[in-house]
Amino acid sequence: MKKIRIGLLMIFSIGIVFLLAFLVTQKPLKTLKTESTSEKKEIVDTAKMANLTIVGDFLYEEPYYDALKNGEDENLYFSKVKKYFQNDDLSIGNMEVVIGNDNLKPSGSNFSFCAPESVGRQVVGLGMDVLSTANNHSNDRGQEGRNSTIDFFANNSNILTVGTFKDERDILKNIKTVNDIKFGFLAYTYGTNIKIPAELRNKIGLYRDPDGKDHGQYEKLMREEISTMRKEVDVLIVIMHWGVEFTYTPKEAERNLASMMNALGVDIIIGSHSHSIEPIEWIKSDHGETLVYYSMGNFVSADDDISRTGETFDNAYQMGLLSTLQIEKDKNGIYIRDVQTTPIINYFDENMRNFQLVPLDEYTSDLETSHFRYKYNFDRNFIENAYETVIDSEFRKK
């Protein structure tokens, strides 16, 4: 019996030696830091929160291209706003120009817009994540222009373009997961300046009939796509190019569309097209809550004198909103918190040079008085009055 015990002991000892040798030669497992209960909760909460930045139109126009041709540093334009995009998790805007290629030459005038690839690189460098490409300029260079825009951002960045389609109309490609929160994006426009041929209308998000005959079929498709996306994501964001230009007030049609989207479960609606800021509001109903930005106004623009409007909206054209907010996800649902905005001034001097986007709290008296439109009453008083009149205090920067 003793011999048996000794034999078993030797076998056991040899087994231990081999096991230790095996462990020594393996890569160590990832060390997990032990946290207190409160620290663990903080880690979980942080993993299920996302900070968003929302801006308006990237509307590149001829005067800015002229400035670049005359040696302007393209890094100047975003230098004062880039900080907002460096620490966020998701940024969203409206790309209101197509990106050209060797066959599509740049243009920034006569309501026909095609930006060079250098502009695309500038937008990529800002740190954008999602761009709507559904707006009234989506057909300025036809399907080739839409495809060129989609291809540029797909090949040169991680930016998701939504609202136009190169191949099949697959809306479920428009999903991004950020910090364990699944975001879905849809984008629609009332139409395009150059009417899209009937056979290509499935290549762009339209909520109205370009022929003005059967708006119902387009709204039906929009409802179906919203309902489909709603089932797949935690947060549903719809970007709308709607309404009329040069007004601070959304029309009844926009409010009706917003109510319809609220009933379908849309969480956030981001509007554009007016080239001026419009109100922000909550729609609250039995269906839930929807945050609506009726219009963010321009982010990028370069028109000093707009022939089809008067002084007030010539000036309103030079400012837009930048909004930040936080999305929180827990076991009970999704919460939109800490919604704030700040006015962004599109600055250019009396010679239409030195373009830069300037947050209101950095808009010095020197910048104010040297702005091209200062002599036309575009001053701090105009900016603050428009901001405080149009945007409810709940959403203004604290």
Short mmCIF file of C-alpha atoms in Angstrom, two decimals:
data_model
loop_
_atom_site.label_atom_id
_atom_site.label_comp_id
_atom_site.label_asym_id
_atom_site.label_seq_id
_atom_site.Cartn_x
_atom_site.Cartn_y
_atom_site.Cartn_z
CA MET A 1 0.00 0.00 0.00
CA LYS A 2 2.87 2.35 0.85
CA LYS A 3 4.44 1.70 -2.57
CA ILE A 4 1.16 2.58 -4.23
CA ARG A 5 0.95 5.86 -2.28
CA ILE A 6 4.55 6.70 -3.21
CA GLY A 7 3.81 5.93 -6.89
CA LEU A 8 0.73 8.12 -6.89
CA LEU A 9 2.67 10.92 -5.21
CA MET A 10 5.39 10.75 -7.87
CA ILE A 11 2.82 10.84 -10.69
CA PHE A 12 1.08 13.81 -9.04
CA SER A 13 4.41 15.66 -8.59
CA ILE A 14 5.41 15.09 -12.22
CA GLY A 15 1.98 16.40 -13.30
CA ILE A 16 2.46 19.57 -11.26
CA VAL A 17 5.87 20.16 -12.83
CA PHE A 18 4.48 19.85 -16.38
CA LEU A 19 1.55 22.13 -15.54
CA LEU A 20 3.84 24.83 -14.16
CA ALA A 21 6.08 24.60 -17.21
CA PHE A 22 3.04 25.00 -19.48
CA LEU A 23 1.77 28.05 -17.63
CA VAL A 24 5.16 29.75 -17.67
CA THR A 25 5.34 29.52 -21.46
CA GLN A 26 1.85 30.98 -22.05
CA LYS A 27 0.99 34.69 -22.57
CA PRO A 28 -0.58 36.15 -19.44
CA LEU A 29 -4.35 36.65 -19.46
CA LYS A 30 -5.54 40.23 -19.59
CA THR A 31 -5.52 41.61 -16.07
CA LEU A 32 -8.91 42.95 -14.95
CA LYS A 33 -8.68 45.71 -12.41
CA THR A 34 -10.86 45.11 -9.38
CA GLU A 35 -13.15 48.07 -8.78
CA SER A 36 -15.46 49.03 -5.98
CA THR A 37 -19.21 48.71 -6.64
CA SER A 38 -19.52 52.43 -7.38
CA GLU A 39 -16.52 52.32 -9.73
CA LYS A 40 -17.99 49.34 -11.59
CA LYS A 41 -21.29 51.19 -12.02
CA GLU A 42 -19.45 54.22 -13.41
CA ILE A 43 -17.66 52.03 -15.97
CA VAL A 44 -20.93 50.45 -17.11
CA ASP A 45 -22.64 53.83 -17.38
CA THR A 46 -19.76 55.33 -19.37
CA ALA A 47 -19.86 52.40 -21.80
CA LYS A 48 -23.52 53.16 -22.50
CA MET A 49 -23.35 56.89 -23.04
CA ALA A 50 -22.57 58.76 -26.23
CA ASN A 51 -21.80 62.43 -26.73
CA LEU A 52 -23.19 63.90 -29.96
CA THR A 53 -22.33 67.04 -31.93
CA ILE A 54 -24.83 68.30 -34.52
CA VAL A 55 -24.27 71.05 -37.08
CA GLY A 56 -26.08 72.38 -40.14
CA ASP A 57 -25.23 72.80 -43.81
CA PHE A 58 -21.79 72.32 -45.33
CA LEU A 59 -22.56 74.73 -48.18
CA TYR A 60 -19.28 75.49 -49.92
CA GLU A 61 -19.54 78.45 -52.31
CA GLU A 62 -17.36 80.25 -54.85
CA PRO A 63 -15.91 83.03 -52.64
CA TYR A 64 -14.30 80.43 -50.39
CA TYR A 65 -12.69 78.70 -53.37
CA ASP A 66 -11.41 82.09 -54.55
CA ALA A 67 -9.83 82.67 -51.15
CA LEU A 68 -8.06 79.30 -51.33
CA LYS A 69 -6.77 80.09 -54.82
CA ASN A 70 -5.28 83.28 -53.37
CA GLY A 71 -3.29 81.37 -50.79
CA GLU A 72 -5.68 81.13 -47.85
CA ASP A 73 -4.74 78.43 -45.33
CA GLU A 74 -7.53 75.85 -45.45
CA ASN A 75 -6.76 74.87 -41.85
CA LEU A 76 -7.96 78.28 -40.66
CA TYR A 77 -11.63 77.64 -41.41
CA PHE A 78 -12.30 74.99 -38.74
CA SER A 79 -9.54 75.96 -36.31
CA LYS A 80 -11.89 77.45 -33.69
CA VAL A 81 -14.57 74.74 -33.82
CA LYS A 82 -12.49 71.59 -34.19
CA LYS A 83 -12.40 71.15 -30.42
CA TYR A 84 -16.10 70.24 -30.41
CA PHE A 85 -15.43 67.26 -32.67
CA GLN A 86 -12.28 65.94 -31.03
CA ASN A 87 -13.91 64.65 -27.86
CA ASP A 88 -17.38 63.63 -29.06
CA ASP A 89 -18.52 60.14 -30.02
CA LEU A 90 -20.73 60.98 -32.99
CA SER A 91 -21.04 64.09 -35.17
CA ILE A 92 -23.79 64.76 -37.72
CA GLY A 93 -24.28 67.35 -40.48
CA ASN A 94 -25.77 68.04 -43.91
CA MET A 95 -23.37 67.84 -46.89
CA GLU A 96 -25.07 70.26 -49.27
CA VAL A 97 -22.56 69.97 -52.09
CA VAL A 98 -21.52 66.94 -54.06
CA ILE A 99 -17.84 65.98 -54.18
CA GLY A 100 -16.53 65.94 -57.73
CA ASN A 101 -13.94 63.88 -59.55
CA ASP A 102 -11.81 64.22 -62.68
CA ASN A 103 -14.95 64.47 -64.80
CA LEU A 104 -16.90 66.80 -62.49
CA LYS A 105 -15.32 70.21 -62.18
CA PRO A 106 -15.82 72.39 -59.09
CA SER A 107 -18.54 75.01 -59.02
CA GLY A 108 -19.86 77.15 -56.20
CA SER A 109 -22.20 79.61 -57.88
CA ASN A 110 -25.54 79.90 -59.71
CA PHE A 111 -27.12 77.42 -57.28
CA SER A 112 -25.08 74.61 -58.81
CA PHE A 113 -22.58 73.13 -56.39
CA CYS A 114 -19.76 70.66 -56.86
CA ALA A 115 -16.84 70.72 -54.45
CA PRO A 116 -13.28 69.56 -55.17
CA GLU A 117 -11.87 66.59 -53.30
CA SER A 118 -9.84 68.98 -51.13
CA VAL A 119 -13.11 70.10 -49.56
CA GLY A 120 -13.99 66.49 -48.85
CA ARG A 121 -10.64 66.04 -47.14
CA GLN A 122 -11.29 69.17 -45.09
CA VAL A 123 -14.62 67.76 -43.87
CA VAL A 124 -12.97 64.43 -43.08
CA GLY A 125 -10.26 66.26 -41.13
CA LEU A 126 -12.86 68.00 -39.00
CA GLY A 127 -13.90 64.64 -37.62
CA MET A 128 -17.42 64.20 -38.97
CA ASP A 129 -19.10 60.80 -38.60
CA VAL A 130 -22.46 61.04 -40.38
CA LEU A 131 -23.43 63.25 -43.33
CA SER A 132 -26.80 63.54 -45.00
CA THR A 133 -26.47 63.75 -48.77
CA ALA A 134 -30.22 64.16 -49.40
CA ASN A 135 -30.95 67.81 -50.18
CA ASN A 136 -31.98 70.07 -53.02
CA HIS A 137 -28.42 70.04 -54.43
CA SER A 138 -28.15 66.25 -54.55
CA ASN A 139 -28.82 66.21 -58.28
CA ASP A 140 -26.59 69.13 -59.27
CA ARG A 141 -24.28 66.64 -61.03
CA GLY A 142 -26.76 63.82 -61.51
CA GLN A 143 -26.22 60.25 -60.39
CA GLU A 144 -22.49 60.56 -61.13
CA GLY A 145 -22.22 63.36 -58.59
CA ARG A 146 -24.08 61.38 -55.95
CA ASN A 147 -21.94 58.31 -56.60
CA SER A 148 -18.75 60.37 -56.54
CA THR A 149 -19.72 61.78 -53.14
CA ILE A 150 -20.57 58.37 -51.71
CA ASP A 151 -17.34 56.89 -53.07
CA PHE A 152 -15.15 59.71 -51.81
CA PHE A 153 -16.24 59.39 -48.19
CA ALA A 154 -16.32 55.58 -48.33
CA ASN A 155 -12.77 55.43 -49.69
CA ASN A 156 -11.22 58.19 -47.60
CA SER A 157 -12.92 58.07 -44.22
CA ASN A 158 -15.25 56.26 -41.86
CA ILE A 159 -17.98 58.82 -42.53
CA LEU A 160 -21.41 57.31 -43.11
CA THR A 161 -23.34 59.04 -45.91
CA VAL A 162 -27.12 58.68 -45.71
CA GLY A 163 -29.99 59.68 -47.96
CA THR A 164 -28.52 58.76 -51.34
CA PHE A 165 -27.75 55.35 -52.74
CA LYS A 166 -25.23 54.14 -55.28
CA ASP A 167 -26.63 50.65 -55.68
CA GLU A 168 -29.61 49.03 -53.98
CA ARG A 169 -31.64 51.07 -51.51
CA ASP A 170 -30.42 49.33 -48.36
CA ILE A 171 -31.28 51.54 -45.38
CA LEU A 172 -29.95 49.02 -42.87
CA LYS A 173 -26.43 49.96 -43.91
CA ASN A 174 -27.11 53.26 -42.15
CA ILE A 175 -26.42 51.92 -38.66
CA LYS A 176 -23.53 52.83 -36.39
CA THR A 177 -22.87 51.32 -32.97
CA VAL A 178 -21.19 53.65 -30.50
CA ASN A 179 -20.45 52.63 -26.91
CA ASP A 180 -22.94 49.74 -27.10
CA ILE A 181 -25.66 52.07 -28.39
CA LYS A 182 -26.99 51.28 -31.85
CA PHE A 183 -27.83 54.39 -33.90
CA GLY A 184 -29.88 54.31 -37.10
CA PHE A 185 -29.97 57.15 -39.63
CA LEU A 186 -32.40 58.08 -42.40
CA ALA A 187 -32.41 61.22 -44.55
CA TYR A 188 -35.00 62.75 -46.85
CA THR A 189 -35.43 65.86 -48.98
CA TYR A 190 -38.50 67.59 -50.38
CA GLY A 191 -36.89 67.46 -53.83
CA THR A 192 -33.93 68.64 -55.89
CA ASN A 193 -33.27 71.77 -57.94
CA ILE A 194 -32.80 69.64 -61.04
CA LYS A 195 -35.60 67.10 -61.21
CA ILE A 196 -34.46 63.50 -60.87
CA PRO A 197 -35.61 61.13 -63.63
CA ALA A 198 -38.31 58.73 -62.49
CA GLU A 199 -36.09 55.67 -62.93
CA LEU A 200 -33.49 57.07 -60.48
CA ARG A 201 -35.78 58.31 -57.72
CA ASN A 202 -35.14 55.23 -55.61
CA LYS A 203 -31.51 56.43 -55.36
CA ILE A 204 -32.42 59.33 -53.07
CA GLY A 205 -34.58 59.79 -50.00
CA LEU A 206 -37.61 61.80 -51.13
CA TYR A 207 -40.66 62.53 -49.01
CA ARG A 208 -42.54 64.34 -51.79
CA ASP A 209 -43.30 63.53 -55.41
CA PRO A 210 -41.02 65.58 -57.71
CA ASP A 211 -43.90 65.68 -60.19
CA GLY A 212 -46.30 66.96 -57.53
CA LYS A 213 -48.85 64.26 -58.31
CA ASP A 214 -48.69 61.55 -55.66
CA HIS A 215 -46.97 62.60 -52.46
CA GLY A 216 -48.66 59.70 -50.69
CA GLN A 217 -46.46 57.01 -52.25
CA TYR A 218 -43.31 58.78 -51.06
CA GLU A 219 -44.65 59.32 -47.56
CA LYS A 220 -45.69 55.65 -47.46
CA LEU A 221 -42.15 54.55 -48.29
CA MET A 222 -40.76 56.94 -45.70
CA ARG A 223 -43.10 55.48 -43.05
CA GLU A 224 -42.10 51.96 -43.98
CA GLU A 225 -38.39 52.74 -43.78
CA ILE A 226 -38.75 54.46 -40.42
CA SER A 227 -40.73 51.50 -39.06
CA THR A 228 -38.13 49.05 -40.38
CA MET A 229 -35.21 50.98 -38.91
CA ARG A 230 -37.01 51.50 -35.59
CA LYS A 231 -36.98 47.75 -34.96
CA GLU A 232 -33.21 47.50 -35.49
CA VAL A 233 -31.74 50.31 -33.38
CA ASP A 234 -31.69 51.94 -29.97
CA VAL A 235 -31.70 55.52 -31.27
CA LEU A 236 -33.36 56.56 -34.51
CA ILE A 237 -32.29 59.88 -36.08
CA VAL A 238 -33.95 61.30 -39.20
CA ILE A 239 -32.33 64.18 -41.10
CA MET A 240 -34.87 66.28 -43.02
CA HIS A 241 -34.27 68.80 -45.79
CA TRP A 242 -37.62 70.54 -45.60
CA GLY A 243 -39.58 73.77 -45.32
CA VAL A 244 -38.79 77.05 -47.04
CA GLU A 245 -35.72 79.24 -47.18
CA PHE A 246 -35.08 82.41 -45.18
CA THR A 247 -37.44 82.15 -42.24
CA TYR A 248 -37.11 81.65 -38.51
CA THR A 249 -40.45 79.83 -38.31
CA PRO A 250 -41.23 76.25 -39.36
CA LYS A 251 -44.34 75.78 -41.43
CA GLU A 252 -47.36 73.64 -40.56
CA ALA A 253 -46.23 70.96 -43.03
CA GLU A 254 -42.96 70.49 -41.14
CA ARG A 255 -44.74 70.28 -37.80
CA ASN A 256 -47.13 67.68 -39.22
CA LEU A 257 -44.22 65.61 -40.53
CA ALA A 258 -42.49 65.87 -37.16
CA SER A 259 -45.64 64.65 -35.39
CA MET A 260 -45.90 61.74 -37.81
CA MET A 261 -42.29 60.77 -37.12
CA ASN A 262 -42.89 61.02 -33.38
CA ALA A 263 -45.77 58.57 -33.76
CA LEU A 264 -43.40 56.17 -35.55
CA GLY A 265 -40.83 56.31 -32.76
CA VAL A 266 -38.18 58.67 -34.14
CA ASP A 267 -35.94 59.96 -31.34
CA ILE A 268 -34.26 62.97 -33.00
CA ILE A 269 -35.14 64.99 -36.10
CA ILE A 270 -32.48 67.28 -37.58
CA GLY A 271 -33.80 69.84 -40.07
CA SER A 272 -32.12 71.96 -42.71
CA HIS A 273 -32.81 74.03 -45.85
CA SER A 274 -33.90 77.42 -44.45
CA HIS A 275 -30.29 78.76 -44.24
CA SER A 276 -31.36 80.31 -40.96
CA ILE A 277 -31.82 78.95 -37.48
CA GLU A 278 -35.25 77.72 -36.44
CA PRO A 279 -36.66 76.58 -33.08
CA ILE A 280 -35.84 73.42 -31.18
CA GLU A 281 -38.61 71.64 -29.32
CA TRP A 282 -39.72 68.42 -27.71
CA ILE A 283 -42.72 66.61 -29.14
CA LYS A 284 -44.24 64.61 -26.31
CA SER A 285 -47.09 62.20 -26.90
CA ASP A 286 -48.35 58.76 -25.95
CA HIS A 287 -45.84 57.44 -28.48
CA GLY A 288 -42.86 58.93 -26.64
CA GLU A 289 -40.63 61.97 -26.94
CA THR A 290 -38.90 63.36 -30.02
CA LEU A 291 -36.28 66.11 -30.03
CA VAL A 292 -36.79 68.30 -33.11
CA TYR A 293 -34.26 70.74 -34.55
CA TYR A 294 -36.37 72.43 -37.22
CA SER A 295 -33.28 73.98 -38.82
CA MET A 296 -29.66 74.19 -37.76
CA GLY A 297 -28.91 76.97 -40.25
CA ASN A 298 -25.67 77.14 -42.19
CA PHE A 299 -22.43 75.77 -40.82
CA VAL A 300 -20.26 76.45 -43.86
CA SER A 301 -21.28 79.14 -46.38
CA ALA A 302 -19.69 81.97 -48.34
CA ASP A 303 -22.32 84.28 -49.84
CA ASP A 304 -22.04 87.93 -48.86
CA ASP A 305 -25.20 89.16 -50.60
CA ILE A 306 -28.13 86.88 -51.45
CA SER A 307 -30.25 88.30 -54.24
CA ARG A 308 -33.47 86.56 -53.26
CA THR A 309 -33.80 87.86 -49.73
CA GLY A 310 -33.36 91.06 -47.71
CA GLU A 311 -30.88 92.28 -45.13
CA THR A 312 -32.26 90.28 -42.19
CA PHE A 313 -31.76 86.90 -43.81
CA ASP A 314 -28.61 87.96 -45.60
CA ASN A 315 -27.31 88.32 -42.06
CA ALA A 316 -29.03 85.20 -40.71
CA TYR A 317 -27.25 83.28 -43.49
CA GLN A 318 -23.95 84.02 -41.72
CA MET A 319 -24.75 82.11 -38.52
CA GLY A 320 -25.85 78.62 -37.57
CA LEU A 321 -26.17 76.36 -34.57
CA LEU A 322 -23.81 73.81 -33.11
CA SER A 323 -25.58 71.51 -30.68
CA THR A 324 -24.18 69.05 -28.19
CA LEU A 325 -26.15 66.42 -26.30
CA GLN A 326 -25.74 63.16 -24.49
CA ILE A 327 -27.48 59.86 -25.18
CA GLU A 328 -27.77 57.47 -22.25
CA LYS A 329 -28.86 53.85 -22.49
CA ASP A 330 -29.80 51.68 -19.54
CA LYS A 331 -32.02 48.67 -18.95
CA ASN A 332 -35.10 50.90 -18.93
CA GLY A 333 -34.51 52.62 -22.25
CA ILE A 334 -32.88 55.58 -23.97
CA TYR A 335 -32.55 59.09 -22.56
CA ILE A 336 -31.57 62.33 -24.30
CA ARG A 337 -29.82 64.64 -21.86
CA ASP A 338 -28.03 67.97 -21.61
CA VAL A 339 -29.13 69.43 -24.96
CA GLN A 340 -27.24 72.67 -25.57
CA THR A 341 -26.54 74.93 -28.53
CA THR A 342 -24.13 77.70 -29.32
CA PRO A 343 -24.22 80.09 -32.30
CA ILE A 344 -21.42 79.68 -34.82
CA ILE A 345 -20.56 82.75 -36.88
CA ASN A 346 -19.26 82.32 -40.41
CA TYR A 347 -16.58 85.00 -40.45
CA PHE A 348 -14.91 86.54 -43.50
CA ASP A 349 -13.33 89.96 -43.68
CA GLU A 350 -14.03 92.98 -45.91
CA ASN A 351 -11.94 91.42 -48.69
CA MET A 352 -13.80 88.09 -48.52
CA ARG A 353 -10.73 86.45 -46.99
CA ASN A 354 -9.76 84.79 -43.70
CA PHE A 355 -12.79 82.50 -43.55
CA GLN A 356 -13.27 80.93 -40.15
CA LEU A 357 -16.10 79.53 -38.06
CA VAL A 358 -16.24 81.28 -34.71
CA PRO A 359 -18.29 80.30 -31.62
CA LEU A 360 -20.17 83.29 -30.21
CA ASP A 361 -18.15 83.33 -26.99
CA GLU A 362 -14.95 83.75 -29.06
CA TYR A 363 -16.38 86.41 -31.37
CA THR A 364 -14.24 89.37 -30.38
CA SER A 365 -15.00 92.99 -31.13
CA ASP A 366 -12.18 92.95 -33.71
CA LEU A 367 -13.81 90.05 -35.54
CA GLU A 368 -17.22 91.65 -35.23
CA THR A 369 -16.24 95.01 -36.69
CA SER A 370 -14.10 93.55 -39.48
CA HIS A 371 -16.77 91.12 -40.73
CA PHE A 372 -17.76 91.84 -44.33
CA ARG A 373 -21.40 92.34 -43.31
CA TYR A 374 -20.79 94.47 -40.23
CA LYS A 375 -21.66 97.54 -42.29
CA TYR A 376 -25.00 95.87 -43.02
CA ASN A 377 -25.87 95.50 -39.32
CA PHE A 378 -24.50 92.00 -38.84
CA ASP A 379 -23.16 92.59 -35.36
CA ARG A 380 -23.22 90.91 -31.96
CA ASN A 381 -26.56 92.49 -31.15
CA PHE A 382 -28.14 90.95 -34.28
CA ILE A 383 -26.65 87.53 -33.49
CA GLU A 384 -27.69 87.49 -29.85
CA ASN A 385 -31.17 88.81 -30.59
CA ALA A 386 -31.79 86.15 -33.25
CA TYR A 387 -30.45 83.40 -31.00
CA GLU A 388 -32.47 84.43 -27.96
CA THR A 389 -35.64 85.05 -29.96
CA VAL A 390 -35.59 81.80 -31.93
CA ILE A 391 -34.01 79.29 -29.53
CA ASP A 392 -35.75 78.56 -26.24
CA SER A 393 -33.62 79.15 -23.15
CA GLU A 394 -33.82 75.41 -22.35
CA PHE A 395 -31.53 74.75 -25.31
CA ARG A 396 -29.18 77.72 -25.11
CA LYS A 397 -25.64 77.26 -23.83
CA LYS A 398 -25.58 77.39 -20.05
#
